[in-house]
Tab-separated table of N, CA and C in Angstrom:
chain	number	residue	atom	x	y	z
A	1	MET	N	-14.960	16.163	15.670
A	1	MET	CA	-14.379	14.867	15.554
A	1	MET	C	-13.318	15.123	16.757
A	2	THR	N	-12.734	14.115	17.531
A	2	THR	CA	-11.544	13.771	18.601
A	2	THR	C	-10.768	13.330	18.180
A	3	THR	N	-9.225	13.473	18.452
A	3	THR	CA	-8.647	12.464	17.724
A	3	THR	C	-8.169	11.146	18.816
A	4	ASP	N	-8.639	11.083	19.800
A	4	ASP	CA	-8.609	9.616	20.680
A	4	ASP	C	-9.846	8.586	20.404
A	5	ALA	N	-10.582	9.028	19.458
A	5	ALA	CA	-11.955	8.123	19.070
A	5	ALA	C	-11.980	8.097	17.410
A	6	PRO	N	-11.489	6.484	17.020
A	6	PRO	CA	-11.459	6.472	15.680
A	6	PRO	C	-12.864	6.663	14.782
A	7	GLN	N	-12.946	7.338	14.125
A	7	GLN	CA	-14.163	7.585	13.471
A	7	GLN	C	-14.206	6.676	11.871
A	8	THR	N	-15.072	6.410	11.478
A	8	THR	CA	-14.995	5.930	10.115
A	8	THR	C	-16.085	6.344	9.356
A	9	LEU	N	-16.072	5.967	8.007
A	9	LEU	CA	-16.906	6.363	6.897
A	9	LEU	C	-17.951	5.383	6.919
A	10	PRO	N	-19.203	5.772	6.131
A	10	PRO	CA	-20.174	4.716	5.951
A	10	PRO	C	-19.599	3.502	5.262
A	11	ASP	N	-18.754	3.450	4.429
A	11	ASP	CA	-17.982	2.285	3.893
A	11	ASP	C	-16.886	1.619	4.866
A	12	GLY	N	-16.444	2.314	6.177
A	12	GLY	CA	-15.873	1.174	7.125
A	12	GLY	C	-14.406	2.179	7.086
A	13	ARG	N	-14.042	2.688	6.140
A	13	ARG	CA	-12.687	3.196	6.320
A	13	ARG	C	-12.509	3.972	6.931
A	14	PRO	N	-11.665	4.169	7.909
A	14	PRO	CA	-11.403	5.153	9.233
A	14	PRO	C	-10.832	6.551	8.430
A	15	ILE	N	-11.507	7.277	9.265
A	15	ILE	CA	-11.579	8.882	9.094
A	15	ILE	C	-9.979	9.204	9.584
A	16	PRO	N	-8.981	9.929	8.299
A	16	PRO	CA	-8.027	10.614	9.000
A	16	PRO	C	-7.920	11.198	10.090
A	17	LEU	N	-6.999	11.711	10.795
A	17	LEU	CA	-7.072	12.485	11.841
A	17	LEU	C	-6.964	13.909	11.520
A	18	MET	N	-7.639	14.962	11.598
A	18	MET	CA	-7.811	16.140	11.774
A	18	MET	C	-6.550	17.111	12.416
A	19	THR	N	-6.681	16.263	13.771
A	19	THR	CA	-6.135	17.469	14.352
A	19	THR	C	-5.119	16.353	15.396
A	20	GLY	N	-3.929	16.823	16.529
A	20	GLY	CA	-3.479	16.092	16.870
A	20	GLY	C	-1.486	16.085	16.441
A	21	ALA	N	-1.472	14.865	16.959
A	21	ALA	CA	0.386	14.664	17.119
A	21	ALA	C	0.575	14.115	15.802
A	22	GLU	N	1.686	14.482	15.505
A	22	GLU	CA	2.149	14.316	13.791
A	22	GLU	C	1.930	12.335	13.588
A	23	ARG	N	2.653	12.184	14.373
A	23	ARG	CA	3.171	10.928	13.872
A	23	ARG	C	1.182	10.227	13.871
A	24	PRO	N	0.608	9.607	14.849
A	24	PRO	CA	-0.839	9.615	14.397
A	24	PRO	C	-1.494	9.909	13.668
A	25	MET	N	-1.446	11.319	13.316
A	25	MET	CA	-1.667	11.916	11.870
A	25	MET	C	-1.553	11.168	10.475
A	26	LEU	N	-0.093	11.323	10.260
A	26	LEU	CA	0.562	10.576	9.502
A	26	LEU	C	0.234	8.871	8.998
A	27	GLU	N	-0.202	8.118	10.352
A	27	GLU	CA	-0.190	6.869	10.520
A	27	GLU	C	-2.022	6.621	9.818
A	28	SER	N	-2.836	7.581	10.407
A	28	SER	CA	-4.073	7.620	9.868
A	28	SER	C	-4.383	7.785	8.295
A	29	TRP	N	-3.813	9.032	8.165
A	29	TRP	CA	-3.782	8.845	6.549
A	29	TRP	C	-3.349	7.586	5.967
A	30	LEU	N	-2.289	7.284	6.134
A	30	LEU	CA	-1.892	5.934	5.081
A	30	LEU	C	-3.020	4.869	5.532
A	31	ASP	N	-3.377	4.620	6.627
A	31	ASP	CA	-4.469	3.611	7.096
A	31	ASP	C	-5.709	4.082	6.368
A	32	PHE	N	-5.807	5.349	6.046
A	32	PHE	CA	-7.076	5.493	5.177
A	32	PHE	C	-6.786	4.943	3.727
A	33	HIS	N	-5.586	5.177	3.453
A	33	HIS	CA	-5.488	4.938	1.745
A	33	HIS	C	-5.284	3.003	1.851
A	34	ARG	N	-4.635	2.553	2.661
A	34	ARG	CA	-4.540	1.324	3.002
A	34	ARG	C	-6.067	0.499	2.796
A	35	ALA	N	-6.784	0.821	3.459
A	35	ALA	CA	-8.514	0.456	3.710
A	35	ALA	C	-9.191	1.191	2.057
A	36	THR	N	-8.789	2.223	1.875
A	36	THR	CA	-9.381	2.544	0.328
A	36	THR	C	-8.776	1.618	-1.104
A	37	LEU	N	-7.811	1.021	-0.920
A	37	LEU	CA	-7.324	-0.283	-1.992
A	37	LEU	C	-8.169	-1.208	-1.740
A	38	GLU	N	-8.042	-1.941	-0.581
A	38	GLU	CA	-9.044	-3.018	0.135
A	38	GLU	C	-10.534	-2.726	-0.668
A	39	LEU	N	-11.032	-1.641	-0.389
A	39	LEU	CA	-12.297	-0.951	-1.003
A	39	LEU	C	-12.378	-1.315	-2.006
A	40	LYS	N	-11.194	-0.933	-3.154
A	40	LYS	CA	-11.817	-0.919	-4.595
A	40	LYS	C	-11.288	-2.526	-5.153
A	41	CYS	N	-10.864	-3.988	-4.118
A	41	CYS	CA	-11.079	-4.856	-4.613
A	41	CYS	C	-12.098	-5.435	-4.060
A	42	GLU	N	-12.915	-4.703	-2.894
A	42	GLU	CA	-14.107	-5.778	-2.517
A	42	GLU	C	-15.277	-6.064	-3.385
A	43	GLY	N	-15.468	-7.391	-3.341
A	43	GLY	CA	-16.748	-7.852	-4.134
A	43	GLY	C	-16.217	-8.092	-5.538
A	44	LEU	N	-15.006	-8.059	-5.904
A	44	LEU	CA	-14.475	-9.149	-7.399
A	44	LEU	C	-14.038	-10.287	-7.201
A	45	ASP	N	-14.136	-11.252	-7.844
A	45	ASP	CA	-13.749	-12.395	-8.201
A	45	ASP	C	-12.150	-12.067	-8.900
A	46	ASP	N	-11.622	-13.047	-8.875
A	46	ASP	CA	-10.003	-13.906	-9.342
A	46	ASP	C	-9.706	-13.071	-10.637
A	47	ALA	N	-10.652	-13.328	-11.725
A	47	ALA	CA	-11.071	-13.036	-12.845
A	47	ALA	C	-10.608	-11.646	-13.492
A	48	GLN	N	-11.587	-10.750	-12.329
A	48	GLN	CA	-11.736	-9.578	-12.661
A	48	GLN	C	-10.267	-8.368	-12.081
A	49	VAL	N	-9.895	-9.265	-10.895
A	49	VAL	CA	-8.642	-8.324	-10.745
A	49	VAL	C	-7.651	-8.620	-11.329
A	50	ARG	N	-7.509	-9.617	-12.199
A	50	ARG	CA	-6.731	-10.069	-13.121
A	50	ARG	C	-6.669	-9.337	-14.681
A	51	ARG	N	-7.717	-8.991	-14.649
A	51	ARG	CA	-8.041	-8.317	-16.079
A	51	ARG	C	-7.659	-6.711	-16.117
A	52	ALA	N	-7.262	-6.209	-17.398
A	52	ALA	CA	-6.288	-4.911	-17.799
A	52	ALA	C	-7.446	-4.163	-18.610
A	53	PRO	N	-8.347	-3.288	-17.846
A	53	PRO	CA	-9.623	-2.939	-18.481
A	53	PRO	C	-9.346	-1.649	-19.240
A	54	ALA	N	-7.872	-1.018	-18.581
A	54	ALA	CA	-7.304	0.341	-18.956
A	54	ALA	C	-6.406	0.207	-20.358
A	55	ARG	N	-6.612	-0.569	-21.613
A	55	ARG	CA	-5.574	-0.732	-22.720
A	55	ARG	C	-5.591	0.988	-23.009
A	56	PRO	N	-3.664	0.931	-23.505
A	56	PRO	CA	-2.988	-0.141	-23.676
A	56	PRO	C	-2.401	-0.821	-22.359
A	57	SER	N	-2.431	-0.084	-20.867
A	57	SER	CA	-2.216	-0.222	-19.991
A	57	SER	C	-2.266	-1.928	-19.230
A	58	GLU	N	-1.110	-2.314	-18.877
A	58	GLU	CA	-1.098	-4.352	-18.405
A	58	GLU	C	-1.800	-3.861	-17.170
A	59	LEU	N	-2.083	-2.596	-16.620
A	59	LEU	CA	-2.071	-2.574	-15.048
A	59	LEU	C	-3.325	-3.811	-14.657
A	60	THR	N	-3.668	-3.949	-13.320
A	60	THR	CA	-4.406	-4.955	-12.917
A	60	THR	C	-4.444	-4.451	-11.302
A	61	LEU	N	-5.968	-4.831	-10.758
A	61	LEU	CA	-6.190	-4.520	-9.388
A	61	LEU	C	-5.179	-5.555	-8.772
A	62	LEU	N	-4.939	-6.595	-9.151
A	62	LEU	CA	-4.409	-7.667	-8.691
A	62	LEU	C	-3.001	-7.350	-8.563
A	63	GLY	N	-2.384	-7.392	-9.870
A	63	GLY	CA	-0.693	-6.743	-9.367
A	63	GLY	C	-0.569	-5.149	-8.580
A	64	LEU	N	-1.634	-4.280	-8.658
A	64	LEU	CA	-1.366	-3.081	-7.583
A	64	LEU	C	-1.030	-3.553	-6.144
A	65	VAL	N	-2.260	-4.432	-5.900
A	65	VAL	CA	-2.186	-5.085	-4.469
A	65	VAL	C	-1.070	-5.542	-4.131
A	66	GLN	N	0.051	-6.756	-4.982
A	66	GLN	CA	1.180	-7.174	-4.955
A	66	GLN	C	1.957	-6.035	-4.986
A	67	HIS	N	2.396	-4.872	-5.707
A	67	HIS	CA	2.991	-4.233	-6.145
A	67	HIS	C	2.970	-3.095	-4.208
A	68	LEU	N	1.795	-2.979	-3.602
A	68	LEU	CA	1.921	-2.396	-3.037
A	68	LEU	C	2.543	-3.263	-1.256
A	69	ALA	N	2.466	-4.610	-1.528
A	69	ALA	CA	2.707	-5.367	-0.576
A	69	ALA	C	4.372	-5.308	-0.875
A	70	GLU	N	4.661	-5.252	-1.932
A	70	GLU	CA	6.477	-4.904	-2.370
A	70	GLU	C	6.612	-3.379	-1.584
A	71	CYS	N	5.985	-2.805	-1.925
A	71	CYS	CA	6.491	-1.425	-1.388
A	71	CYS	C	6.618	-1.335	0.266
A	72	GLU	N	5.303	-1.954	0.806
A	72	GLU	CA	5.447	-1.861	2.046
A	72	GLU	C	6.502	-2.542	2.598
A	73	ARG	N	6.822	-3.552	2.476
A	73	ARG	CA	8.231	-4.585	2.607
A	73	ARG	C	9.188	-3.402	2.554
A	74	ASN	N	9.246	-2.789	0.975
A	74	ASN	CA	10.861	-2.004	0.747
A	74	ASN	C	10.901	-0.916	2.132
A	75	TRP	N	10.108	-0.332	1.734
A	75	TRP	CA	10.112	1.195	2.537
A	75	TRP	C	10.031	0.820	4.160
A	76	PHE	N	9.182	-0.100	4.432
A	76	PHE	CA	9.271	-0.037	5.910
A	76	PHE	C	10.183	-1.243	6.726
A	77	GLN	N	10.008	-2.354	6.186
A	77	GLN	CA	11.344	-2.904	6.678
A	77	GLN	C	12.839	-2.753	5.939
A	78	ARG	N	12.739	-2.982	4.763
A	78	ARG	CA	14.342	-2.870	4.289
A	78	ARG	C	14.776	-1.378	4.879
A	79	VAL	N	14.134	-0.341	4.430
A	79	VAL	CA	14.665	1.010	4.136
A	79	VAL	C	14.065	1.547	5.742
A	80	ALA	N	13.922	1.789	6.409
A	80	ALA	CA	13.320	2.325	7.757
A	80	ALA	C	13.864	1.477	8.710
A	81	GLY	N	13.476	-0.214	8.791
A	81	GLY	CA	14.353	-1.081	9.294
A	81	GLY	C	15.421	-1.713	9.246
A	82	GLY	N	15.733	-1.840	8.121
A	82	GLY	CA	17.406	-1.785	7.569
A	82	GLY	C	17.836	-3.637	7.669
A	83	LEU	N	16.395	-4.283	7.442
A	83	LEU	CA	16.858	-5.598	7.051
A	83	LEU	C	16.906	-5.891	5.845
A	84	ASP	N	17.466	-6.917	5.542
A	84	ASP	CA	17.867	-7.505	4.265
A	84	ASP	C	16.883	-8.714	4.137
A	85	LEU	N	15.900	-8.049	2.679
A	85	LEU	CA	15.093	-9.337	2.648
A	85	LEU	C	14.551	-9.654	1.403
A	86	PRO	N	14.736	-10.673	0.882
A	86	PRO	CA	14.013	-10.980	-0.496
A	86	PRO	C	12.761	-10.284	-0.668
A	87	PRO	N	12.503	-9.895	-2.507
A	87	PRO	CA	11.231	-9.551	-3.167
A	87	PRO	C	10.359	-10.421	-2.257
A	88	VAL	N	8.904	-9.821	-2.222
A	88	VAL	CA	8.059	-10.633	-1.804
A	88	VAL	C	7.687	-11.464	-2.606
A	89	TYR	N	7.285	-11.203	-3.523
A	89	TYR	CA	7.212	-12.070	-4.748
A	89	TYR	C	8.045	-12.593	-5.588
A	90	GLY	N	9.436	-12.743	-5.107
A	90	GLY	CA	10.395	-13.425	-5.841
A	90	GLY	C	11.017	-12.621	-6.752
A	91	ARG	N	12.651	-12.989	-7.062
A	91	ARG	CA	13.486	-12.439	-8.080
A	91	ARG	C	13.034	-12.382	-9.163
A	92	GLY	N	12.636	-11.492	-10.044
A	92	GLY	CA	12.195	-11.407	-11.339
A	92	GLY	C	10.847	-10.756	-10.994
A	93	ASN	N	10.276	-10.520	-10.128
A	93	ASN	CA	9.338	-9.816	-10.166
A	93	ASN	C	9.142	-8.804	-8.730
A	94	GLU	N	10.103	-8.319	-8.862
A	94	GLU	CA	10.958	-7.086	-7.781
A	94	GLU	C	9.864	-6.202	-7.437
A	95	SER	N	8.956	-5.605	-8.305
A	95	SER	CA	7.844	-4.801	-8.913
A	95	SER	C	6.299	-5.146	-7.908
A	96	GLY	N	6.297	-6.302	-8.307
A	96	GLY	CA	5.196	-7.150	-7.168
A	96	GLY	C	3.613	-7.061	-8.708
A	97	TYR	N	4.209	-6.585	-9.894
A	97	TYR	CA	2.694	-6.394	-10.632
A	97	TYR	C	2.663	-7.586	-11.152
A	98	GLY	N	3.537	-8.329	-11.292
A	98	GLY	CA	3.627	-9.897	-12.307
A	98	GLY	C	2.884	-10.725	-11.458
A	99	LEU	N	1.936	-11.288	-12.575
A	99	LEU	CA	0.852	-12.396	-11.678
A	99	LEU	C	1.125	-13.536	-12.068
A	100	GLU	N	0.944	-14.554	-11.268
A	100	GLU	CA	0.854	-16.240	-11.122
A	100	GLU	C	-0.351	-16.815	-11.623
A	101	PRO	N	-0.521	-17.444	-12.202
A	101	PRO	CA	-1.982	-18.409	-12.712
A	101	PRO	C	-2.654	-18.635	-11.113
A	102	GLY	N	-1.725	-19.081	-10.676
A	102	GLY	CA	-2.618	-19.983	-9.520
A	102	GLY	C	-2.825	-18.908	-7.878
A	103	ARG	N	-2.372	-17.528	-8.113
A	103	ARG	CA	-2.848	-16.424	-7.153
A	103	ARG	C	-3.484	-15.321	-7.284
A	104	GLY	N	-4.727	-15.794	-6.385
A	104	GLY	CA	-5.649	-14.954	-6.666
A	104	GLY	C	-5.883	-13.835	-5.469
A	105	ILE	N	-7.038	-13.140	-6.006
A	105	ILE	CA	-7.208	-11.751	-4.773
A	105	ILE	C	-6.773	-11.949	-2.997
A	106	ARG	N	-7.388	-13.196	-2.654
A	106	ARG	CA	-7.534	-13.428	-1.648
A	106	ARG	C	-6.059	-13.428	-0.671
A	107	GLU	N	-5.484	-14.300	-1.442
A	107	GLU	CA	-3.811	-14.840	-1.676
A	107	GLU	C	-2.770	-13.723	-0.940
A	108	ALA	N	-3.651	-12.548	-2.136
A	108	ALA	CA	-2.422	-11.045	-2.206
A	108	ALA	C	-2.658	-10.273	-1.118
A	109	LEU	N	-4.052	-9.977	-0.831
A	109	LEU	CA	-4.575	-9.319	0.102
A	109	LEU	C	-3.951	-9.734	1.336
A	110	ASP	N	-3.794	-11.385	1.596
A	110	ASP	CA	-3.561	-11.911	3.066
A	110	ASP	C	-1.912	-11.640	2.845
A	111	VAL	N	-1.572	-11.561	2.185
A	111	VAL	CA	0.339	-11.250	1.769
A	111	VAL	C	0.513	-9.935	1.972
A	112	TRP	N	-0.641	-8.763	1.502
A	112	TRP	CA	0.139	-7.455	1.912
A	112	TRP	C	-0.600	-7.191	3.200
A	113	ARG	N	-1.618	-8.243	3.855
A	113	ARG	CA	-1.847	-7.736	5.190
A	113	ARG	C	-0.754	-7.658	5.944
A	114	ARG	N	-0.270	-9.042	5.731
A	114	ARG	CA	1.474	-9.551	6.500
A	114	ARG	C	2.538	-8.605	6.353
A	115	GLU	N	2.776	-7.727	5.511
A	115	GLU	CA	3.402	-7.019	5.137
A	115	GLU	C	3.055	-5.859	5.837
A	116	VAL	N	2.035	-5.116	5.802
A	116	VAL	CA	1.705	-4.339	6.780
A	116	VAL	C	1.670	-4.486	8.105
A	117	ALA	N	1.597	-5.418	8.578
A	117	ALA	CA	1.533	-5.891	10.179
A	117	ALA	C	3.128	-5.650	10.837
A	118	ARG	N	3.734	-6.227	9.445
A	118	ARG	CA	5.443	-6.818	9.911
A	118	ARG	C	6.246	-5.352	9.918
A	119	GLY	N	5.268	-4.246	8.809
A	119	GLY	CA	6.183	-2.943	8.793
A	119	GLY	C	5.650	-2.351	10.254
A	120	ARG	N	4.424	-2.666	10.199
A	120	ARG	CA	4.338	-1.612	11.915
A	120	ARG	C	5.104	-2.069	12.864
A	121	GLU	N	5.055	-3.159	12.911
A	121	GLU	CA	6.348	-3.851	14.564
A	121	GLU	C	7.468	-3.152	13.678
A	122	VAL	N	8.226	-3.878	13.197
A	122	VAL	CA	9.378	-2.906	12.593
A	122	VAL	C	9.915	-1.854	12.860
A	123	CYS	N	8.267	-0.711	12.303
A	123	CYS	CA	8.980	0.732	13.044
A	123	CYS	C	8.218	1.164	14.525
A	124	ALA	N	7.791	0.164	14.912
A	124	ALA	CA	6.697	0.758	15.996
A	124	ALA	C	7.519	1.644	17.042
A	125	GLY	N	8.504	0.536	17.452
A	125	GLY	CA	9.495	1.802	18.457
A	125	GLY	C	10.610	3.181	18.120
A	126	ARG	N	10.553	3.179	16.913
A	126	ARG	CA	11.490	3.939	16.048
A	126	ARG	C	10.485	5.639	15.708
A	127	SER	N	11.352	6.627	16.014
A	127	SER	CA	11.067	7.688	15.945
A	127	SER	C	10.697	8.316	14.453
A	128	LEU	N	9.839	9.325	14.418
A	128	LEU	CA	10.030	9.726	12.856
A	128	LEU	C	11.436	10.093	12.576
A	129	GLU	N	12.266	10.868	13.885
A	129	GLU	CA	13.572	11.264	12.785
A	129	GLU	C	14.618	10.243	12.682
A	130	SER	N	14.263	8.831	13.426
A	130	SER	CA	14.778	8.001	12.997
A	130	SER	C	15.662	7.371	11.615
A	131	THR	N	16.323	7.338	10.721
A	131	THR	CA	17.075	6.872	9.721
A	131	THR	C	17.278	6.024	9.257
A	132	GLY	N	17.020	5.366	7.918
A	132	GLY	CA	17.468	3.917	7.325
A	132	GLY	C	18.207	5.094	5.695
A	133	ARG	N	18.536	3.595	5.193
A	133	ARG	CA	19.018	4.176	3.746
A	133	ARG	C	18.557	3.493	2.723
A	134	ILE	N	18.149	4.315	1.611
A	134	ILE	CA	17.333	3.741	0.327
A	134	ILE	C	18.829	2.574	-0.210
A	135	GLY	N	18.029	1.234	-0.667
A	135	GLY	CA	19.392	0.395	-1.000
A	135	GLY	C	19.178	-0.086	-2.709
A	136	ASP	N	18.788	0.573	-3.252
A	136	ASP	CA	18.812	0.599	-4.867
A	136	ASP	C	18.281	1.765	-5.462
A	137	GLY	N	18.956	1.440	-6.789
A	137	GLY	CA	17.901	2.481	-7.515
A	137	GLY	C	18.611	3.749	-7.659
A	138	PRO	N	18.156	4.603	-8.390
A	138	PRO	CA	19.139	6.112	-8.868
A	138	PRO	C	19.370	6.475	-6.960
A	139	MET	N	18.712	6.565	-6.220
A	139	MET	CA	18.577	7.303	-4.897
A	139	MET	C	19.624	6.421	-4.000
A	140	ALA	N	19.762	5.161	-4.136
A	140	ALA	CA	20.741	4.064	-3.659
A	140	ALA	C	21.792	4.630	-2.790
A	141	GLY	N	21.658	4.534	-1.300
A	141	GLY	CA	22.548	4.705	-0.494
A	141	GLY	C	22.142	6.164	0.255
A	142	VAL	N	20.842	6.929	0.084
A	142	VAL	CA	20.539	8.234	0.500
A	142	VAL	C	20.086	7.795	1.688
A	143	ALA	N	20.080	8.448	2.631
A	143	ALA	CA	19.221	8.245	4.485
A	143	ALA	C	17.700	9.173	4.248
A	144	VAL	N	17.209	8.568	4.739
A	144	VAL	CA	15.842	9.001	4.525
A	144	VAL	C	15.222	8.904	6.419
A	145	SER	N	14.504	9.573	6.695
A	145	SER	CA	13.710	9.281	7.922
A	145	SER	C	12.698	8.623	7.425
A	146	LEU	N	12.431	8.107	9.160
A	146	LEU	CA	10.482	7.071	8.784
A	146	LEU	C	9.736	8.208	8.637
A	147	ARG	N	9.983	9.779	8.972
A	147	ARG	CA	8.831	10.921	8.712
A	147	ARG	C	8.652	10.583	7.118
A	148	TRP	N	9.595	10.812	6.282
A	148	TRP	CA	9.817	10.995	5.209
A	148	TRP	C	9.002	9.607	4.322
A	149	VAL	N	9.583	8.503	4.747
A	149	VAL	CA	8.790	6.957	4.372
A	149	VAL	C	7.734	7.225	4.495
A	150	LEU	N	7.296	7.459	5.896
A	150	LEU	CA	5.177	7.659	5.778
A	150	LEU	C	4.902	8.530	4.931
A	151	ILE	N	5.049	9.390	4.574
A	151	ILE	CA	5.017	10.457	3.590
A	151	ILE	C	5.084	9.920	2.186
A	152	HIS	N	6.053	9.620	2.137
A	152	HIS	CA	6.290	8.829	0.703
A	152	HIS	C	5.223	7.845	0.561
A	153	MET	N	4.988	6.680	1.366
A	153	MET	CA	3.637	5.790	1.484
A	153	MET	C	2.515	6.339	1.370
A	154	ILE	N	2.061	7.496	1.998
A	154	ILE	CA	0.850	8.094	1.682
A	154	ILE	C	0.869	8.223	0.381
A	155	GLU	N	1.558	9.090	-0.410
A	155	GLU	CA	1.663	9.800	-1.844
A	155	GLU	C	1.583	7.860	-2.644
A	156	GLU	N	2.326	7.729	-2.361
A	156	GLU	CA	2.302	6.199	-3.373
A	156	GLU	C	1.134	5.344	-3.336
A	157	TYR	N	0.374	5.169	-1.886
A	157	TYR	CA	-1.090	4.763	-1.760
A	157	TYR	C	-1.938	5.811	-2.984
A	158	ALA	N	-2.049	7.403	-2.481
A	158	ALA	CA	-2.770	8.309	-3.080
A	158	ALA	C	-2.856	7.886	-4.596
A	159	ARG	N	-1.636	7.606	-4.748
A	159	ARG	CA	-1.352	7.638	-6.619
A	159	ARG	C	-1.807	5.866	-7.139
A	160	HIS	N	-1.354	5.300	-6.396
A	160	HIS	CA	-2.147	3.769	-6.992
A	160	HIS	C	-3.446	3.584	-6.803
A	161	ASN	N	-4.319	4.342	-5.714
A	161	ASN	CA	-5.448	4.674	-5.714
A	161	ASN	C	-6.256	4.646	-6.471
A	162	GLY	N	-5.588	6.141	-6.968
A	162	GLY	CA	-6.563	7.078	-8.327
A	162	GLY	C	-6.283	5.658	-9.618
A	163	HIS	N	-5.471	5.201	-9.626
A	163	HIS	CA	-5.185	4.042	-10.618
A	163	HIS	C	-6.575	2.851	-10.626
A	164	ALA	N	-6.347	2.655	-9.110
A	164	ALA	CA	-7.581	1.338	-8.597
A	164	ALA	C	-8.747	2.234	-9.060
A	165	ASP	N	-9.040	3.376	-8.721
A	165	ASP	CA	-10.618	3.889	-8.984
A	165	ASP	C	-10.703	3.800	-10.627
A	166	ILE	N	-10.176	4.061	-11.507
A	166	ILE	CA	-10.350	3.991	-13.304
A	166	ILE	C	-10.230	2.545	-13.526
A	167	LEU	N	-9.573	1.762	-12.908
A	167	LEU	CA	-9.396	0.482	-13.126
A	167	LEU	C	-11.000	-0.478	-12.729
A	168	ARG	N	-11.584	0.017	-11.463
A	168	ARG	CA	-12.575	-0.614	-11.023
A	168	ARG	C	-13.740	-0.057	-11.461
A	169	GLU	N	-13.884	1.373	-11.960
A	169	GLU	CA	-14.865	2.177	-12.721
A	169	GLU	C	-14.765	0.820	-14.223
A	170	ARG	N	-13.703	0.776	-14.668
A	170	ARG	CA	-13.685	0.262	-16.077
A	170	ARG	C	-14.293	-1.273	-15.940
A	171	LEU	N	-13.733	-1.873	-14.498
A	171	LEU	CA	-14.394	-3.216	-14.681
A	171	LEU	C	-16.079	-3.436	-14.453
A	172	ASP	N	-16.557	-2.751	-13.526
A	172	ASP	CA	-17.977	-2.646	-13.325
A	172	ASP	C	-18.735	-1.558	-13.217
A	173	GLY	N	-18.212	-0.543	-13.238
A	173	GLY	CA	-19.002	0.920	-12.894
A	173	GLY	C	-18.750	1.488	-11.624
A	174	VAL	N	-18.024	0.843	-10.346
A	174	VAL	CA	-18.183	1.455	-9.539
A	174	VAL	C	-17.247	2.376	-9.509
A	175	THR	N	-17.741	3.549	-8.788
A	175	THR	CA	-16.351	5.020	-8.534
A	175	THR	C	-17.226	5.177	-7.291
A	176	GLY	N	-16.357	6.198	-7.026
A	176	GLY	CA	-15.841	6.949	-5.617
A	176	GLY	C	-15.081	6.577	-5.208
A	177	ALA	N	-15.194	7.007	-3.460
A	177	ALA	CA	-14.116	6.300	-2.697
A	177	ALA	C	-12.778	6.540	-2.584
């Protein structure tokens, strides 16, 4: 496998780079995990993605998509880009997990895709060494590099994709990926 030609798995997800420069490798792993999240939602209707099938947890696939849209905005636009932006889903739903009756999976995925695209734009010209500052929480004010943000987001998606895998299996028995 070479690093200059994109490769995909049979399910359409991009295979992360195995060799090459650091930034493309990190970005390819993040893209792989983003594609995995989409795959976990594929073929489900709005009622299914709102269901919390792993009681006592209230976690839903729709909530995960919304949460990861908020993570995309927070880490790439607010922290790495230094932009002052409101929460994606409004004050009072800073985590993104709160569900609105009229919002379905298509809308949530569209919002998530826009946040991914905007984060890519904001970070496109920045080096891995460029720094931003964490805005709130127990680490407020701490400087982090874009490299750290990319690694953190890979971890964030990997952890939540594990949750998504369990939720999907509980919803309709689909496993893997």
